[in-house]
Short mmCIF file of N, CA and C in Angstrom, two decimals:
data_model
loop_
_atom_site.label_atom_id
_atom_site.label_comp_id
_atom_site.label_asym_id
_atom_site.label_seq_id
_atom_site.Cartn_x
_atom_site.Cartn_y
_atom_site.Cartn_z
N UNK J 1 18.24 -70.21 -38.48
CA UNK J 1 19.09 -69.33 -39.22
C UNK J 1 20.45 -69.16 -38.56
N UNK J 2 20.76 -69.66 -37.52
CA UNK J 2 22.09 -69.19 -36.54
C UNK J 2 23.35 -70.18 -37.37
N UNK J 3 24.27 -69.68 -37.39
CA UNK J 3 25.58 -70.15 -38.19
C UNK J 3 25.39 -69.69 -39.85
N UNK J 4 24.33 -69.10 -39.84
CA UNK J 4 24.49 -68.15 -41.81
C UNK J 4 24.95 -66.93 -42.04
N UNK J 5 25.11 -66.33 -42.18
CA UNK J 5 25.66 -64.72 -42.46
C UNK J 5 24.27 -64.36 -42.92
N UNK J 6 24.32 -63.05 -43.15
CA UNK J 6 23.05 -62.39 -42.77
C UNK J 6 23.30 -62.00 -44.76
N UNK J 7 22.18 -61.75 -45.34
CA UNK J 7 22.19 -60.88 -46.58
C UNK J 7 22.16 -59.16 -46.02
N UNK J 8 21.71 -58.97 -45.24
CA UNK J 8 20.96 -57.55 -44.95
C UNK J 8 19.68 -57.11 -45.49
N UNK J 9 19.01 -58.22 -45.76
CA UNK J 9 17.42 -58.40 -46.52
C UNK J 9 16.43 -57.50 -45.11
N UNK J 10 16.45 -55.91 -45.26
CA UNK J 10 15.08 -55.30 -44.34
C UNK J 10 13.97 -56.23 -44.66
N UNK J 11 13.76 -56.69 -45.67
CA UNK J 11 11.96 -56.95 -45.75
C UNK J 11 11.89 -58.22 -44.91
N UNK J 12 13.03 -59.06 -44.86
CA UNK J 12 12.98 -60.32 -44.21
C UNK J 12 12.87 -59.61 -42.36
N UNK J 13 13.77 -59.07 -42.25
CA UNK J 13 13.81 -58.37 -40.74
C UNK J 13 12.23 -57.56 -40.24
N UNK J 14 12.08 -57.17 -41.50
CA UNK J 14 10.33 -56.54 -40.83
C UNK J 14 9.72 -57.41 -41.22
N UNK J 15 9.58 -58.64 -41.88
CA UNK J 15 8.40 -59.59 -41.59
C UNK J 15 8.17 -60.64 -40.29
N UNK J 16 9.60 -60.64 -39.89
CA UNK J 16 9.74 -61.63 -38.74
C UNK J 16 10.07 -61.01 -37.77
N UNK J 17 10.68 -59.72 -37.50
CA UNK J 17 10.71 -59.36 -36.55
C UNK J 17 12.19 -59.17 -35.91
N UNK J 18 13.33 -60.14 -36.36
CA UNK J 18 14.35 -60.62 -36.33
C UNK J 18 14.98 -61.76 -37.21
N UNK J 19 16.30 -61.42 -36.75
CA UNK J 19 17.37 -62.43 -37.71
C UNK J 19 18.32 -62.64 -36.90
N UNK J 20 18.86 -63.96 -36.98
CA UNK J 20 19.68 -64.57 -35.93
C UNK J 20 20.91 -65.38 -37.07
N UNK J 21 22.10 -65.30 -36.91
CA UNK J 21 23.29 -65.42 -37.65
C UNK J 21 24.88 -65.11 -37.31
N UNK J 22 26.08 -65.57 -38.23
CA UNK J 22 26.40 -65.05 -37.71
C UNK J 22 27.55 -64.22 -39.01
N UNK J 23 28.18 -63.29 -39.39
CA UNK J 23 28.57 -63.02 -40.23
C UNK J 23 30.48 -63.25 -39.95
N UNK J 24 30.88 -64.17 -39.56
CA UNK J 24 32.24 -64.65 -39.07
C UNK J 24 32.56 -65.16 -37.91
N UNK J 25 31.95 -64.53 -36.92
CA UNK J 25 32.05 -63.84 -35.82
C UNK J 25 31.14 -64.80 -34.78
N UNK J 26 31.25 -63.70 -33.52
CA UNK J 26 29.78 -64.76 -32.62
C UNK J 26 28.53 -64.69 -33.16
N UNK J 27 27.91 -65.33 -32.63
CA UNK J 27 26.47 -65.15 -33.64
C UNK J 27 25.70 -64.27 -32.57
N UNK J 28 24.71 -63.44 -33.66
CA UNK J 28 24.80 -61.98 -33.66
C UNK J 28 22.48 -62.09 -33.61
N UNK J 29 22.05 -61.39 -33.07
CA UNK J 29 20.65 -61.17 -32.86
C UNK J 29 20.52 -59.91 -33.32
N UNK J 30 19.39 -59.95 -34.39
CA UNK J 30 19.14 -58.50 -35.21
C UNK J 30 17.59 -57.95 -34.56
N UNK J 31 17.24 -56.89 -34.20
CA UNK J 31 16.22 -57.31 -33.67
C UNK J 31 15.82 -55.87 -34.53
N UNK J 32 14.27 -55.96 -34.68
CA UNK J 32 13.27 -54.65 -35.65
C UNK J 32 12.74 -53.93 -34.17
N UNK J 33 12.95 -52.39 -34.61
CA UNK J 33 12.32 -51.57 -33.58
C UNK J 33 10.60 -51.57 -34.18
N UNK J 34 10.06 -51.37 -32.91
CA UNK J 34 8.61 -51.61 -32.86
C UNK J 34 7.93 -51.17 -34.36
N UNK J 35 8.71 -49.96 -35.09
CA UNK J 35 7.95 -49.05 -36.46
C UNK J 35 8.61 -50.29 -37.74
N UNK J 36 9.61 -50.98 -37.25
CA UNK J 36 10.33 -51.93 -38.35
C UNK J 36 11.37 -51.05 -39.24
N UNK J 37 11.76 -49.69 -38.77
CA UNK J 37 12.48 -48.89 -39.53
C UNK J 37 13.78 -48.91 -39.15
N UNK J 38 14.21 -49.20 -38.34
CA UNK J 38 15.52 -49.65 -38.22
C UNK J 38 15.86 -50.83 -36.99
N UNK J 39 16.74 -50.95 -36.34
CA UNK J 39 17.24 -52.46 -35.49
C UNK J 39 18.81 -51.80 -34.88
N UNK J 40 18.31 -53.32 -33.63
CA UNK J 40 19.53 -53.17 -32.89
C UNK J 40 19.76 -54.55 -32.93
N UNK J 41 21.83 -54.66 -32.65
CA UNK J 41 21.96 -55.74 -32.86
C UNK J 41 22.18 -56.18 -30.92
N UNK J 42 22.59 -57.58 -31.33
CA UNK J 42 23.19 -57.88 -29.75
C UNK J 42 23.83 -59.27 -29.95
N UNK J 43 24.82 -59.65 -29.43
CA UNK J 43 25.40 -61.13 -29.39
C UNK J 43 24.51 -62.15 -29.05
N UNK J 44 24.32 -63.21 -29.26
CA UNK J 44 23.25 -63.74 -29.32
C UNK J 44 23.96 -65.33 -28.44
N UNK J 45 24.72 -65.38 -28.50
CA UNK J 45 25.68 -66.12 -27.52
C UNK J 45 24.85 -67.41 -27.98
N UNK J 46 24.97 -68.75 -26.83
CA UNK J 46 24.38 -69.88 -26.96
C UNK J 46 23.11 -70.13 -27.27
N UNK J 47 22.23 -68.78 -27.39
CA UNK J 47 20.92 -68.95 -27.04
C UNK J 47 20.34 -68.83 -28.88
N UNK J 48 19.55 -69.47 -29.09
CA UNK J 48 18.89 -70.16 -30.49
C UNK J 48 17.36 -69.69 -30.34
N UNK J 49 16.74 -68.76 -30.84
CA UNK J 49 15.57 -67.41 -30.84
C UNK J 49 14.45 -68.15 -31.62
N UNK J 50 13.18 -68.15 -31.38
CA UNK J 50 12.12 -68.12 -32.35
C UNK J 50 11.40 -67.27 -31.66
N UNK J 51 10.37 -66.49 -32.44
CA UNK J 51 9.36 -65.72 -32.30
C UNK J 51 8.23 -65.65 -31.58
N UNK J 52 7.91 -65.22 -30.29
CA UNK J 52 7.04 -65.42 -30.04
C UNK J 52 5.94 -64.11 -30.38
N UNK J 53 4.80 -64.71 -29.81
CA UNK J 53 4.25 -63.10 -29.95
C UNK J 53 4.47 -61.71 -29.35
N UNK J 54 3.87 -60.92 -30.44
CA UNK J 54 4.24 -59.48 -29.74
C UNK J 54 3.47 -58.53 -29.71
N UNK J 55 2.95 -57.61 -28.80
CA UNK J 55 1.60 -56.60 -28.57
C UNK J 55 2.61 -55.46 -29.16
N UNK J 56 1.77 -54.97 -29.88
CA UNK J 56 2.04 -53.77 -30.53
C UNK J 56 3.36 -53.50 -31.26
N UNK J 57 3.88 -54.54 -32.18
CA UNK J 57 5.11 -54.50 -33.07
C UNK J 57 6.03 -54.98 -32.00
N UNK J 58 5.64 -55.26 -30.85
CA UNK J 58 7.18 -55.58 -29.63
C UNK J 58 7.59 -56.89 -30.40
N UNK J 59 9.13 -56.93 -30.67
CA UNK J 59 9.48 -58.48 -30.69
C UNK J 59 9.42 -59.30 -29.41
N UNK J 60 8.98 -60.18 -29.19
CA UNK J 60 9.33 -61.39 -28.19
C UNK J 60 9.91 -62.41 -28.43
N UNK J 61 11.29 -62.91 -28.13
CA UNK J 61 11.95 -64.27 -28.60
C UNK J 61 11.88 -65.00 -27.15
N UNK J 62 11.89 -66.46 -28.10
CA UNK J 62 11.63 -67.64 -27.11
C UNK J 62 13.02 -68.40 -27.31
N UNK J 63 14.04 -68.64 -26.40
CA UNK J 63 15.12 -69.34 -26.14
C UNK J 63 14.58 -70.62 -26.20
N UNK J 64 14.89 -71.15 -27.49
CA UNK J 64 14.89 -72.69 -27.71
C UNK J 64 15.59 -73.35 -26.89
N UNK J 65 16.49 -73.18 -26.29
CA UNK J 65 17.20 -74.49 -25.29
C UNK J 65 16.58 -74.10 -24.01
N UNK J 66 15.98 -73.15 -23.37
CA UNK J 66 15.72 -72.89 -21.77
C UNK J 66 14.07 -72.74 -21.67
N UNK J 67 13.87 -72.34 -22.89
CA UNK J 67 11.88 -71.73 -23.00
C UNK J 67 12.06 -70.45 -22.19
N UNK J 68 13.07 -69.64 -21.99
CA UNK J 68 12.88 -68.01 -21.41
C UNK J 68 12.74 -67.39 -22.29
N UNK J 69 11.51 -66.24 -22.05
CA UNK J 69 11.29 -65.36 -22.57
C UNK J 69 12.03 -63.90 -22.96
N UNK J 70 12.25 -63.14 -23.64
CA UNK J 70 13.41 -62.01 -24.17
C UNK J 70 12.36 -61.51 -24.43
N UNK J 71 12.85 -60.41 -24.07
CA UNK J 71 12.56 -58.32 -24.72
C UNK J 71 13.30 -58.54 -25.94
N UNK J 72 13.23 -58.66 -26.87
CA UNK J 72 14.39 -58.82 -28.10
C UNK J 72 14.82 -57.13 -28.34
N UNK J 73 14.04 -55.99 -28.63
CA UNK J 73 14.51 -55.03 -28.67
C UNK J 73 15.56 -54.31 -27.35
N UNK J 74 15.16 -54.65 -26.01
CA UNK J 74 15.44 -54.35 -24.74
C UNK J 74 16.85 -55.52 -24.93
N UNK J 75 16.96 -56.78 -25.31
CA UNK J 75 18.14 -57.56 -25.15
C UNK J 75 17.96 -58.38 -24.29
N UNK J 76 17.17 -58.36 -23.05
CA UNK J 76 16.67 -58.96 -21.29
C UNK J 76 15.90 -59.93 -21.44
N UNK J 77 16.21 -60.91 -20.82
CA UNK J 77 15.77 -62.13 -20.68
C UNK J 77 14.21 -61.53 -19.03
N UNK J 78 12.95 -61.74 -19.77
CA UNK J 78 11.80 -60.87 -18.72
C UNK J 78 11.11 -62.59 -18.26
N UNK J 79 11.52 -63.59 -18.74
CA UNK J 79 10.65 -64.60 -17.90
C UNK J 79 11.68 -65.78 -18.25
N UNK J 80 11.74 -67.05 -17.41
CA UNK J 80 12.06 -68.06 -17.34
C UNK J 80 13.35 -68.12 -16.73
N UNK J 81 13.92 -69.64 -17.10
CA UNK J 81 15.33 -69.72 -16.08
C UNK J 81 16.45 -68.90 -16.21
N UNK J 82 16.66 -67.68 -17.44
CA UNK J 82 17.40 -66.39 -17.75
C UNK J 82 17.22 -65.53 -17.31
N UNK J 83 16.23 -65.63 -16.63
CA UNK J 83 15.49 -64.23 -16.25
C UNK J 83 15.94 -62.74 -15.93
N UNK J 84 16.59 -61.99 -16.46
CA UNK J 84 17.46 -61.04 -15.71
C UNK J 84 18.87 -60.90 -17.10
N UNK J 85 19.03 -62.22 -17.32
CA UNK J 85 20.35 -61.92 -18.14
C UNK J 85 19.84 -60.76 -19.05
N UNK J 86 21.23 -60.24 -19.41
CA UNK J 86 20.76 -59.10 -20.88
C UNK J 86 22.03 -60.09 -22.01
N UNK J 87 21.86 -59.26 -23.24
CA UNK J 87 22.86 -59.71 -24.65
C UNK J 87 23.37 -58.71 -24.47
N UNK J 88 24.76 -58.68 -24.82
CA UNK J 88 25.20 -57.77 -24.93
C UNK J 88 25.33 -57.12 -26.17
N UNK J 89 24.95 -55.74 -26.34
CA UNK J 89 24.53 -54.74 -27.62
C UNK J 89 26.00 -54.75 -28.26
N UNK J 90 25.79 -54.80 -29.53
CA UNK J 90 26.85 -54.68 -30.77
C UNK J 90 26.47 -53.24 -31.54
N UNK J 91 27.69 -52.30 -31.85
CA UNK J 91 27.42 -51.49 -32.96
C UNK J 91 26.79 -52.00 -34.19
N UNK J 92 25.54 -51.31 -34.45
CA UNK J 92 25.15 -51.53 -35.80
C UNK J 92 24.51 -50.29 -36.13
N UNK J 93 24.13 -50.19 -37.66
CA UNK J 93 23.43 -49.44 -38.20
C UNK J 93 22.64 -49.26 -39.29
N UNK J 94 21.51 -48.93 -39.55
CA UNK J 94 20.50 -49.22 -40.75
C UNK J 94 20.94 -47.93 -41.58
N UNK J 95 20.84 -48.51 -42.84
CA UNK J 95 22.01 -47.59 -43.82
C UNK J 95 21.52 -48.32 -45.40
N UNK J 96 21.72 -47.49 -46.28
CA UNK J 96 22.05 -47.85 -47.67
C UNK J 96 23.14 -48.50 -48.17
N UNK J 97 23.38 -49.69 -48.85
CA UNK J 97 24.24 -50.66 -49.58
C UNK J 97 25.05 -49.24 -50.01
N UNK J 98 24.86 -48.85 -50.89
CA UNK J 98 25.53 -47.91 -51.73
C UNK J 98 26.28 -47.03 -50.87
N UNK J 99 25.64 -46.19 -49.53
CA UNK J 99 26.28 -45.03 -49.18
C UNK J 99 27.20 -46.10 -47.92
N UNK J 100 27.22 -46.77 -47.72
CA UNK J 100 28.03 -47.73 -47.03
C UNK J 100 29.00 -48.36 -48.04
N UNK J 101 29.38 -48.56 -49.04
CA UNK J 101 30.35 -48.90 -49.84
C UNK J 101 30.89 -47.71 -50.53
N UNK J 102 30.35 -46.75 -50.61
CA UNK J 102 31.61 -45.54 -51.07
C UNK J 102 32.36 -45.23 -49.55
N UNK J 103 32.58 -45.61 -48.61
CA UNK J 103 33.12 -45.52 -47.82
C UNK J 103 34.20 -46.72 -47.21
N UNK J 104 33.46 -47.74 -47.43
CA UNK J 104 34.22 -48.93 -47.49
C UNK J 104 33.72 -49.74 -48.62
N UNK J 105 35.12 -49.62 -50.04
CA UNK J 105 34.76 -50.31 -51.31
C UNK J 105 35.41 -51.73 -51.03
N UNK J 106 35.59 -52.15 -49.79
CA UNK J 106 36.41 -53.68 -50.00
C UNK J 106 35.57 -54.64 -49.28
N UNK J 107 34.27 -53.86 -49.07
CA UNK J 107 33.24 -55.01 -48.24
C UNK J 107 32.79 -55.42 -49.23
N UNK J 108 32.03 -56.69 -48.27
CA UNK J 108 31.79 -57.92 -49.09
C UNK J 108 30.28 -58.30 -48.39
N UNK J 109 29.04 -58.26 -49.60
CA UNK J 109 27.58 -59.11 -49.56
C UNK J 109 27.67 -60.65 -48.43
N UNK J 110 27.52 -60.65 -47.74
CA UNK J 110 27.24 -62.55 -47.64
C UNK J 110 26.12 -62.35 -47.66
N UNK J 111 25.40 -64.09 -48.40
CA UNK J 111 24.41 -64.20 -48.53
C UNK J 111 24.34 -65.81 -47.91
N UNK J 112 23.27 -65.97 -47.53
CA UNK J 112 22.74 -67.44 -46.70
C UNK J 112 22.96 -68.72 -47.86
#
C-alpha cells in the first residue's frame, strides 16, 4: 500500500491493524490502538510494514527490507537490526468526514 493516499476507510484500519501510504507527503504509518477505536500516525520513512502477529489487539509490523520487528502503536523498532529506532509521531486525529469539512470545506477525499 506505500505510495497510495489513504481513503480514511476505519473498517480497513481495524481489520488489519494498519495502513501504510502516503497522502503527498512522506509516507505516513497509521497504526489501530489495541480497542481499534482510534490511531496514531508516524512517518514511516524507508521502512515498507506487513503484519505480524499480535497478543491482545497489539499491532506488530515486520520491516520488509531489514525483518525488524516494531511496536506499531509505540512507533519502536523492539527486535532486529533497528532495534531501538522510533518513527517519528505525526499529528493526527480520528474524527467524522462531515464535522472535519465544515471546518475545512476545501479538503479533498483521496482514494487508492
Amino acid at each position: 500500500m506505500a505510495g497510495r493516499p489513504f481513503d480514511g476507510a476505519m473498517e480497513d484500519l481495524k481489520d488489519k491493524g494498519f495502513l501504510q501510504g502516503d497522502a503527498g507527503g512522506p509516507p505516513v504509518v497509521i497504526v489501530a490502538t489495541r480497542d481499534r477505536m482510534s490511531a496514531k500516525g508516524c512517518v514511516g520513512g524507508a521502512q515498507q510494514f506487513k503484519t505480524a502477529s499480535g497478543a491482545k489487539g497489539k499491532v506488530i509490523l515486520v520491516d520488509q527490507g531489514t525483518g525488524s520487528t516494531w511496536d506499531g502503536l509505540g512507533g519502536v523498532a523492539i527486535d532486529g537490526r533497528l532495534k531501538g529506532r522510533r518513527l517519528q509521531e505525526v499529528q493526527a486525529m480520528t474524527g467524522f468526514w462531515f464535522a472535519w469539512y465544515s471546518f475545512h470545506p476545501t479538503s479533498k477525499i483521496l482514494h487508492p
